[in-house]
Amino acid sequence: MDTVKNYIEENKQRFLDELFDLIRIPSISSEDSHKDDMYKTAEHLKAGILAAGADKANVYDTAGHPVMYAEKIINPDLPTVLVYGHYDVQPVDPLELWDSKPFEPEVRDGKIYARGADDDKGQLFMHVKAFEYMIKTDQLPCNVKFMIEGEEEIGSPNLKQFCIDNKEMLKSDVILVSDTGMIAKDIPSITAGLRGLAYMEVEVTGPNRDLHSGLYGGAVANPINILCEMINSLTDENNHVTIPEFYGDVIEVSDEERAEMAKAPFCLEAYKKALDISEVHGEAGYTTSEHLGIRPSLDVNGIWGGYTGEGAKTVIPSKAYAKISMRLVPNQNSDKISELFAKHFEAIAPKCVKVKVTALHGGEGYVSPTDTPEYQAAHNAYATTFGKAPIPVRSGGSIPIIAEFEQILGVKSILMGFGLESDAIHAPNENYPLFNFYKGIETIPYFFKNYVELKRK
Ligand code: BES
Ligand code: MN
Ligand code: MN
């Protein structure tokens, strides 16, 4: 493995060129107009993984976007690592806020700027190149499988069925994922937890048609005003969520564990500065890291209705809408929370409006144990390449399929993410530092080596 740095040095331009080719295909999973791009990306990955040394690779159709599956089996008696990632990306709007075109990647100030540069094309591609290195230098210590999906950003609606249908093919000892972040460039960390998600859409209807706001204003309920009042009541003055039973299944983390978590470096001043906010906000009694890692939250993701065009139009709209998501912690169930939300939202609606609540998607949180061979293998890998021990961190983000992998495949995941908070994933000017890209490629082979050695014991 001591040759990995040289291998990267000799091939670094080619690695970057190849990643750029992957990024150039605009694989936005939520937009129908990109349907063909999803196939193109899956096929492109298949070709790349075969070139890197896989025995076989296939693009599998699903009810939605295809899954690329590949494998290299060197000896059925050896452990098998299943690498999971997603080739789909988020939409790019607002386009005018990008400093360069989202699907024309370029390097500026040592960072790759493009949609998918980090989430997740840049991160999954590190695995393809680490695999290539291990094969080309004859150091692959175990079997490897790749499952790269195209629907993560829309809630992986078809991957569960794919796993059920292909349980035998996907058989593995551990699932390795790079789709999260680390504390800082020089502070490696391992994601030890993810939050779950319940995502709702609400529709509030007032009068049966838009009304003149002079002829009716003050006499008929305005659904936008009502929606705002309803949303406002979903959290109280302590920023607790007011939905009855919302916290019912939340596991209170012990003081000892909280003290342990608080050891992870976090600079509130730098956090505020990076976001240009003068104060943070959150549930009373908890720190910012705790708000993200161990507490559930509720946020409006979008709200619309009425007139938003140029100039003024005097109108009381017939309808108002909002998309509301709740981030959940382990042991909260997303279906149950969706039902509690719907019941509550209907109950608080005043008689002057009708409401309709729809659950869009959801998924469960995940806690990754730190006393497993895979955790130890990851820990030692980071310690080798960064020269310091990684810190376990519970992330606020979600990858709902990870909990389902455990249910369906019976296999735990290890989350070795290399992204930074400044990568602006899902936002304009998404980027991924070259340092993180190459450091990921360097670190992954050590995970494989350590894992196989630890499993042998
Ligand atoms: N890679 C992210 C999740 C992530 C990022 C977790 C950084 C931890 C740190 C993933 O692609 C994502 O965006 N997930 C969605 C969930 C999905 C159901 C749309 C999310 O968290 O909003
Ligand atoms: Mn992702
Ligand atoms: Mn994402």
Coordinates of C-alpha atoms and ligand atoms in Angstrom, one line a residue:
M1 CA 0.0 0.0 0.0
D2 CA 3.0 2.3 0.4
T3 CA 3.0 2.8 -3.4
V4 CA -0.5 4.3 -3.4
K5 CA 0.9 7.9 -3.2
N6 CA 3.2 7.3 -6.2
Y7 CA 0.3 5.7 -8.1
I8 CA -1.8 8.8 -7.5
E9 CA 1.0 11.2 -8.4
E10 CA 1.6 9.4 -11.7
N11 CA -2.1 9.2 -12.6
K12 CA -3.5 12.3 -11.0
Q13 CA -4.3 14.2 -14.3
R14 CA -6.0 11.1 -15.8
F15 CA -8.1 10.5 -12.6
L16 CA -9.3 14.1 -12.8
D17 CA -10.0 13.9 -16.5
E18 CA -12.0 10.7 -16.0
L19 CA -14.0 12.3 -13.1
F20 CA -14.8 15.3 -15.3
D21 CA -16.2 12.9 -18.0
L22 CA -18.5 11.4 -15.3
I23 CA -19.5 14.9 -14.0
R24 CA -20.3 16.2 -17.6
I25 CA -23.3 13.9 -17.9
P26 CA -26.2 15.9 -16.3
S27 CA -27.8 13.0 -14.3
I28 CA -30.4 15.0 -12.4
S29 CA -32.7 12.3 -11.0
S30 CA -35.7 14.5 -10.3
E31 CA -36.1 15.9 -13.8
D32 CA -37.8 13.7 -16.5
S33 CA -35.9 15.5 -19.2
H34 CA -32.7 13.8 -17.9
K35 CA -34.0 10.2 -18.2
D36 CA -31.5 9.3 -21.0
D37 CA -28.7 10.9 -19.0
M38 CA -29.3 8.5 -16.2
Y39 CA -28.7 5.5 -18.6
K40 CA -25.7 7.2 -20.1
T41 CA -24.2 7.8 -16.6
A42 CA -24.8 4.2 -15.5
E43 CA -23.3 2.9 -18.8
H44 CA -20.3 5.2 -18.4
L45 CA -19.7 4.0 -14.9
K46 CA -19.9 0.4 -16.1
A47 CA -17.3 0.9 -18.7
G48 CA -15.0 2.7 -16.2
I49 CA -15.3 0.0 -13.6
L50 CA -14.6 -2.7 -16.2
A51 CA -11.6 -0.8 -17.4
A52 CA -10.4 -0.6 -13.8
G53 CA -10.5 -4.3 -13.5
A54 CA -14.0 -5.7 -12.6
D55 CA -14.9 -9.2 -13.8
K56 CA -18.3 -8.2 -14.7
A57 CA -20.5 -5.1 -14.6
N58 CA -24.1 -4.6 -15.6
V59 CA -26.7 -1.9 -15.8
Y60 CA -30.0 -3.1 -14.3
D61 CA -33.3 -1.6 -15.1
T62 CA -35.6 -0.7 -12.2
A63 CA -39.0 0.9 -12.1
G64 CA -37.1 4.2 -12.0
H65 CA -33.5 5.0 -12.9
P66 CA -31.0 2.1 -13.5
V67 CA -28.6 0.6 -11.0
M68 CA -25.0 -0.1 -12.0
Y69 CA -23.7 -3.3 -10.3
A70 CA -20.2 -4.7 -10.7
E71 CA -17.9 -7.2 -9.0
K72 CA -14.5 -8.6 -8.7
I73 CA -14.5 -12.0 -7.0
I74 CA -10.9 -13.2 -6.3
N75 CA -11.8 -15.9 -3.8
P76 CA -15.2 -16.8 -2.4
D77 CA -13.6 -17.7 1.0
L78 CA -12.3 -14.1 1.5
P79 CA -14.5 -11.3 2.8
T80 CA -16.5 -9.2 0.4
V81 CA -16.8 -5.4 0.6
L82 CA -19.9 -3.9 -1.1
V83 CA -19.3 -0.3 -2.2
Y84 CA -22.4 1.8 -2.4
G85 CA -22.7 5.2 -4.0
H86 CA -25.1 7.3 -6.1
Y87 CA -24.5 8.7 -9.6
D88 CA -27.6 11.0 -9.5
V89 CA -27.3 14.6 -8.6
Q90 CA -29.5 17.4 -7.4
P91 CA -31.0 20.0 -9.7
V92 CA -28.8 23.0 -10.5
D93 CA -31.1 26.0 -10.1
P94 CA -30.7 28.9 -9.4
L95 CA -28.3 28.8 -12.3
E96 CA -27.5 32.5 -12.2
L97 CA -25.7 32.0 -8.9
W98 CA -23.1 29.6 -10.3
D99 CA -19.7 31.1 -11.2
S100 CA -19.1 28.4 -13.8
K101 CA -21.4 26.0 -15.6
P102 CA -22.6 23.2 -13.3
F103 CA -21.8 20.4 -15.8
E104 CA -18.6 21.9 -17.1
P105 CA -16.3 21.1 -14.3
E106 CA -13.3 23.3 -13.7
V107 CA -10.6 23.6 -11.1
R108 CA -10.3 26.9 -9.3
D109 CA -8.2 27.5 -6.1
G110 CA -7.5 23.8 -5.8
K111 CA -11.2 22.8 -5.9
I112 CA -13.3 21.1 -8.5
Y113 CA -16.4 23.2 -9.2
A114 CA -19.4 21.3 -10.6
R115 CA -22.7 19.7 -9.6
G116 CA -21.8 16.3 -8.2
A117 CA -18.2 17.2 -7.7
D118 CA -18.6 16.0 -4.1
D119 CA -22.2 14.6 -3.8
D120 CA -21.7 11.9 -4.9
K121 CA -19.7 11.5 -8.2
G122 CA -16.4 12.8 -6.8
Q123 CA -16.7 10.6 -3.7
L124 CA -17.9 7.4 -5.5
F125 CA -15.2 7.9 -8.1
M126 CA -12.5 7.7 -5.4
H127 CA -13.6 4.1 -4.9
V128 CA -13.3 3.3 -8.6
K129 CA -9.7 4.6 -8.6
A130 CA -8.7 3.0 -5.3
F131 CA -10.0 -0.3 -6.8
E132 CA -8.0 0.3 -10.0
Y133 CA -4.9 0.9 -7.9
M134 CA -5.4 -2.3 -5.9
I135 CA -6.0 -4.4 -9.0
K136 CA -3.2 -2.9 -11.1
T137 CA -0.6 -3.3 -8.3
D138 CA -1.9 -6.8 -7.4
Q139 CA -2.9 -5.8 -3.9
L140 CA -6.7 -6.3 -3.8
P141 CA -7.0 -8.3 -0.6
C142 CA -10.7 -9.4 -0.9
N143 CA -13.8 -9.5 -3.1
V144 CA -15.3 -6.2 -4.1
K145 CA -18.8 -5.4 -5.3
F146 CA -20.1 -2.1 -6.5
M147 CA -23.7 -0.9 -6.3
I148 CA -24.2 2.6 -7.7
E149 CA -27.7 3.8 -7.8
G150 CA -29.4 6.7 -9.6
E151 CA -32.2 7.7 -7.3
E152 CA -30.6 8.6 -3.9
E153 CA -31.5 12.3 -4.2
I154 CA -35.2 11.4 -4.7
G155 CA -35.3 9.0 -1.8
S156 CA -34.1 5.7 -3.4
P157 CA -37.7 4.6 -4.2
N158 CA -36.6 1.5 -6.1
L159 CA -33.4 0.4 -4.5
K160 CA -35.1 -1.5 -1.7
Q161 CA -36.8 -3.7 -4.2
F162 CA -33.6 -4.1 -6.1
C163 CA -31.9 -5.4 -2.9
I164 CA -34.8 -7.7 -2.1
D165 CA -34.6 -9.2 -5.7
N166 CA -30.8 -9.5 -5.7
K167 CA -30.0 -10.5 -2.2
E168 CA -27.7 -13.3 -3.2
M169 CA -25.8 -11.2 -5.7
L170 CA -25.3 -8.4 -3.1
K171 CA -24.1 -10.8 -0.4
S172 CA -21.3 -9.1 1.5
D173 CA -19.6 -8.6 4.9
V174 CA -19.7 -4.9 5.0
I175 CA -21.0 -2.0 3.0
L176 CA -18.6 0.9 2.4
V177 CA -19.9 4.3 1.6
S178 CA -18.4 7.7 0.9
D179 CA -21.3 10.0 0.8
T180 CA -20.9 12.1 3.9
G181 CA -18.4 14.6 5.2
M182 CA -15.5 15.1 7.6
I183 CA -14.9 17.7 10.3
A184 CA -12.1 19.6 8.4
K185 CA -9.4 19.0 5.9
D186 CA -6.9 18.2 8.7
I187 CA -9.4 16.7 11.1
P188 CA -10.5 13.3 9.8
S189 CA -13.8 11.8 11.1
I190 CA -16.0 8.8 10.6
T191 CA -19.7 9.3 10.3
A192 CA -21.2 7.3 13.2
G193 CA -24.8 8.3 12.7
L194 CA -27.3 9.7 10.2
R195 CA -30.7 11.2 10.7
G196 CA -33.9 9.9 9.3
L197 CA -36.4 12.0 7.3
A198 CA -40.1 12.5 6.9
Y199 CA -41.0 14.8 4.0
M200 CA -44.5 16.2 3.7
E201 CA -46.4 18.5 1.3
V202 CA -49.4 20.5 2.5
E203 CA -52.1 22.3 0.6
V204 CA -54.4 24.8 2.3
T205 CA -57.5 25.8 0.4
G206 CA -59.6 28.9 1.3
P207 CA -62.3 30.2 -1.1
N208 CA -63.1 28.3 -4.3
R209 CA -61.4 30.9 -6.5
D210 CA -58.9 33.8 -6.2
L211 CA -60.6 36.9 -4.8
H212 CA -60.1 40.6 -5.2
S213 CA -58.3 41.5 -2.0
G214 CA -60.2 44.8 -1.7
L215 CA -63.7 43.4 -2.2
Y216 CA -63.0 40.4 0.1
G217 CA -59.9 41.3 2.2
G218 CA -60.6 41.1 6.0
A219 CA -63.8 39.1 5.5
V220 CA -62.5 35.8 4.0
A221 CA -59.6 33.8 5.3
N222 CA -56.4 34.1 3.3
P223 CA -54.9 30.6 3.0
I224 CA -51.4 32.0 2.9
N225 CA -51.9 33.8 6.2
I226 CA -53.5 30.7 7.7
L227 CA -50.7 28.5 6.4
C228 CA -48.1 30.8 8.0
E229 CA -49.9 30.7 11.3
M230 CA -50.2 26.9 11.2
I231 CA -46.5 26.6 10.4
N232 CA -45.6 29.0 13.1
S233 CA -47.4 26.9 15.7
L234 CA -45.5 23.8 14.8
T235 CA -42.6 24.9 17.0
D236 CA -42.8 26.8 20.3
E237 CA -40.7 29.5 21.9
N238 CA -38.1 26.9 22.9
N239 CA -37.9 25.6 19.3
H240 CA -39.5 22.4 20.4
V241 CA -41.7 20.7 17.8
T242 CA -45.3 20.9 19.1
I243 CA -46.7 17.8 17.3
P244 CA -48.1 15.6 20.0
E245 CA -46.0 12.4 20.5
F246 CA -43.3 13.8 18.2
Y247 CA -40.5 13.1 20.7
G248 CA -42.2 9.9 22.0
D249 CA -39.6 7.5 20.5
V250 CA -36.5 9.8 20.8
I251 CA -33.8 8.2 22.7
E252 CA -32.3 10.7 25.1
V253 CA -28.6 10.5 24.8
S254 CA -26.8 10.0 28.2
D255 CA -24.8 12.8 29.8
E256 CA -21.7 10.7 29.4
E257 CA -22.2 10.2 25.7
R258 CA -23.0 13.9 25.2
A259 CA -19.7 14.7 27.0
E260 CA -17.9 12.3 24.7
M261 CA -19.5 13.9 21.6
A262 CA -18.7 17.3 22.8
K263 CA -15.0 16.5 22.5
A264 CA -15.3 16.6 18.7
P265 CA -13.8 20.0 17.7
F266 CA -16.5 22.5 16.7
C267 CA -16.0 26.2 16.4
L268 CA -19.2 28.1 16.8
E269 CA -17.7 31.4 15.7
A270 CA -16.3 29.9 12.5
Y271 CA -19.6 28.2 11.8
K272 CA -21.5 31.5 12.1
K273 CA -18.9 33.3 10.0
A274 CA -19.1 30.7 7.2
L275 CA -22.8 31.2 7.0
D276 CA -22.8 34.9 7.6
I277 CA -25.3 34.7 10.5
S278 CA -24.9 36.5 13.8
E279 CA -26.7 33.9 15.9
V280 CA -27.5 30.2 15.6
H281 CA -31.0 28.9 16.4
G282 CA -32.3 25.6 17.8
E283 CA -34.0 23.6 20.5
A284 CA -33.3 25.0 23.9
G285 CA -30.9 23.0 26.1
Y286 CA -28.8 21.6 23.3
T287 CA -25.6 22.6 21.5
T288 CA -25.4 23.2 17.7
S289 CA -23.6 19.8 17.2
E290 CA -26.4 18.2 19.3
H291 CA -29.1 19.9 17.3
L292 CA -27.7 18.3 14.2
G293 CA -26.6 14.9 15.6
I294 CA -29.0 13.8 18.3
R295 CA -32.2 15.9 18.0
P296 CA -35.0 15.9 15.5
S297 CA -35.9 19.1 13.7
L298 CA -38.7 20.5 11.5
D299 CA -38.1 22.9 8.6
V300 CA -40.1 24.4 5.7
N301 CA -38.3 23.7 2.5
G302 CA -40.5 25.7 0.3
I303 CA -43.7 27.8 0.4
W304 CA -45.8 29.1 -2.4
G305 CA -49.1 30.5 -3.5
G306 CA -50.7 33.8 -4.5
Y307 CA -49.0 36.3 -6.7
T308 CA -45.2 36.4 -6.9
G309 CA -44.8 38.0 -10.4
E310 CA -43.7 41.5 -11.3
G311 CA -45.2 44.4 -9.5
A312 CA -48.3 44.2 -7.4
K313 CA -51.5 42.2 -7.9
T314 CA -54.2 42.6 -5.3
V315 CA -55.4 39.1 -4.7
I316 CA -56.5 36.7 -2.0
P317 CA -55.4 33.3 -3.4
S318 CA -57.6 30.2 -3.3
K319 CA -54.7 28.0 -2.3
A320 CA -51.4 28.0 -0.5
Y321 CA -48.7 25.2 -0.3
A322 CA -45.6 24.2 1.6
K323 CA -43.1 21.5 1.7
I324 CA -42.1 20.6 5.2
S325 CA -39.5 18.1 6.3
M326 CA -38.6 16.6 9.6
R327 CA -35.2 15.2 10.3
L328 CA -35.5 12.3 12.7
V329 CA -33.1 10.5 15.1
P330 CA -32.6 6.8 15.4
N331 CA -35.6 5.0 16.9
Q332 CA -38.1 7.5 15.5
N333 CA -40.0 5.9 12.7
S334 CA -40.6 8.0 9.6
D335 CA -44.1 6.5 8.7
K336 CA -45.3 7.1 12.3
I337 CA -44.0 10.6 12.3
S338 CA -45.6 11.3 8.9
E339 CA -48.9 10.1 10.4
L340 CA -48.5 12.2 13.5
F341 CA -47.8 15.2 11.4
A342 CA -50.8 14.7 9.1
K343 CA -53.2 14.1 12.1
H344 CA -51.9 17.2 13.9
F345 CA -51.9 19.5 10.8
E346 CA -55.5 18.5 10.1
A347 CA -56.4 19.1 13.7
I348 CA -55.0 22.6 13.9
A349 CA -56.6 23.8 10.7
P350 CA -59.2 26.4 11.4
K351 CA -62.7 25.9 10.0
C352 CA -62.3 28.6 7.4
V353 CA -59.9 26.4 5.3
K354 CA -59.5 22.8 4.1
V355 CA -56.1 21.1 4.3
K356 CA -54.6 18.2 2.4
V357 CA -51.4 16.5 3.6
T358 CA -49.3 14.2 1.5
A359 CA -46.2 12.3 2.6
L360 CA -43.6 12.6 -0.2
H361 CA -40.9 10.3 1.1
G362 CA -39.1 9.3 4.2
G363 CA -36.5 7.0 5.7
E364 CA -34.9 5.9 9.0
G365 CA -31.8 7.2 10.7
Y366 CA -28.8 5.0 11.4
V367 CA -26.2 4.6 14.1
S368 CA -23.0 2.9 13.2
P369 CA -21.3 1.0 16.0
T370 CA -17.7 1.9 16.8
D371 CA -16.6 -1.5 18.1
T372 CA -16.6 -3.4 14.9
P373 CA -13.8 -4.6 12.6
E374 CA -14.9 -2.2 9.9
Y375 CA -14.9 0.8 12.2
Q376 CA -11.4 -0.2 13.4
A377 CA -10.2 -0.7 9.8
A378 CA -11.5 2.7 8.8
H379 CA -10.0 4.3 12.0
N380 CA -6.6 2.9 11.2
A381 CA -6.8 3.8 7.6
Y382 CA -7.4 7.5 8.4
A383 CA -4.7 7.4 11.1
T384 CA -2.2 6.2 8.5
T385 CA -3.0 8.7 5.8
F386 CA -3.8 11.8 7.8
G387 CA -1.4 11.1 10.6
K388 CA -4.1 11.5 13.3
A389 CA -6.9 9.5 14.7
P390 CA -10.4 10.1 13.2
I391 CA -13.2 11.3 15.4
P392 CA -16.7 9.7 15.3
V393 CA -19.4 12.2 14.5
R394 CA -23.1 12.0 14.2
S395 CA -24.2 13.8 11.0
G396 CA -27.4 15.7 10.5
G397 CA -27.8 14.4 7.0
S398 CA -29.7 11.4 5.7
I399 CA -29.1 8.4 3.5
P400 CA -32.3 6.5 4.1
I401 CA -31.2 3.3 2.2
I402 CA -28.4 2.7 4.8
A403 CA -31.0 1.5 7.4
E404 CA -32.7 -0.6 4.8
F405 CA -29.5 -2.3 3.8
E406 CA -29.3 -3.5 7.4
Q407 CA -32.9 -4.7 7.3
I408 CA -32.9 -6.4 3.9
L409 CA -29.3 -7.5 3.5
G410 CA -28.4 -7.9 7.1
V411 CA -25.2 -6.0 6.6
K412 CA -23.8 -2.9 8.4
S413 CA -22.4 0.1 6.6
I414 CA -19.3 2.1 7.4
L415 CA -19.5 5.7 6.4
M416 CA -16.1 7.0 5.2
G417 CA -17.0 10.4 3.9
F418 CA -14.4 12.9 2.6
G419 CA -16.6 16.0 1.9
L420 CA -16.3 19.3 3.7
E421 CA -19.1 21.6 4.9
S422 CA -17.8 24.2 2.5
D423 CA -18.4 21.9 -0.5
A424 CA -21.9 23.5 -0.9
I425 CA -23.6 20.3 -1.8
H426 CA -27.1 20.8 -3.3
A427 CA -26.3 24.5 -3.7
P428 CA -24.8 26.7 -6.5
N429 CA -21.0 26.3 -6.8
E430 CA -20.8 22.8 -5.3
N431 CA -17.2 22.0 -5.1
Y432 CA -14.7 19.3 -3.9
P433 CA -11.1 20.1 -3.0
L434 CA -8.5 18.1 -5.0
F435 CA -6.9 17.4 -1.6
N436 CA -10.0 15.5 -0.4
F437 CA -10.4 13.7 -3.7
Y438 CA -6.8 12.4 -3.8
K439 CA -6.7 11.7 0.0
G440 CA -9.8 9.6 -0.4
I441 CA -8.2 7.5 -3.1
E442 CA -5.1 7.1 -0.8
T443 CA -7.1 6.1 2.3
I444 CA -9.5 3.6 0.8
P445 CA -7.0 0.9 0.0
Y446 CA -5.8 0.9 3.6
F447 CA -9.4 0.3 4.7
F448 CA -9.5 -2.8 2.6
K449 CA -6.1 -4.1 3.8
N450 CA -7.0 -3.4 7.5
Y451 CA -10.4 -4.9 7.2
V452 CA -9.2 -8.2 5.7
E453 CA -6.5 -8.4 8.4
L454 CA -8.9 -7.8 11.2
K455 CA -11.5 -10.2 9.8
R456 CA -8.9 -12.9 9.6
K457 CA -8.2 -12.7 13.4
Ligands
BES1 N1 -24.9 12.7 0.6 C1 -26.1 13.3 1.1 C2 -26.3 13.0 2.6 C3 -25.2 13.6 3.5 C4 -24.4 14.6 3.2 C5 -25.1 13.0 4.8 C6 -23.4 15.1 4.1 C7 -24.2 13.5 5.7 C8 -23.3 14.5 5.3 C9 -27.3 12.7 0.3 O1 -27.0 12.7 -1.0 C10 -28.5 13.5 0.5 O2 -28.5 14.6 0.1 N2 -29.5 13.0 1.2 C11 -30.8 13.6 1.3 C12 -31.9 12.6 1.6 C13 -32.7 12.2 0.5 C14 -33.8 11.3 0.9 C15 -33.1 13.3 -0.4 C16 -30.8 14.6 2.5 O3 -30.1 14.4 3.5 O4 -31.5 15.6 2.3
MN2 MN -25.1 12.0 -1.5
MN3 MN -27.3 14.7 -1.8

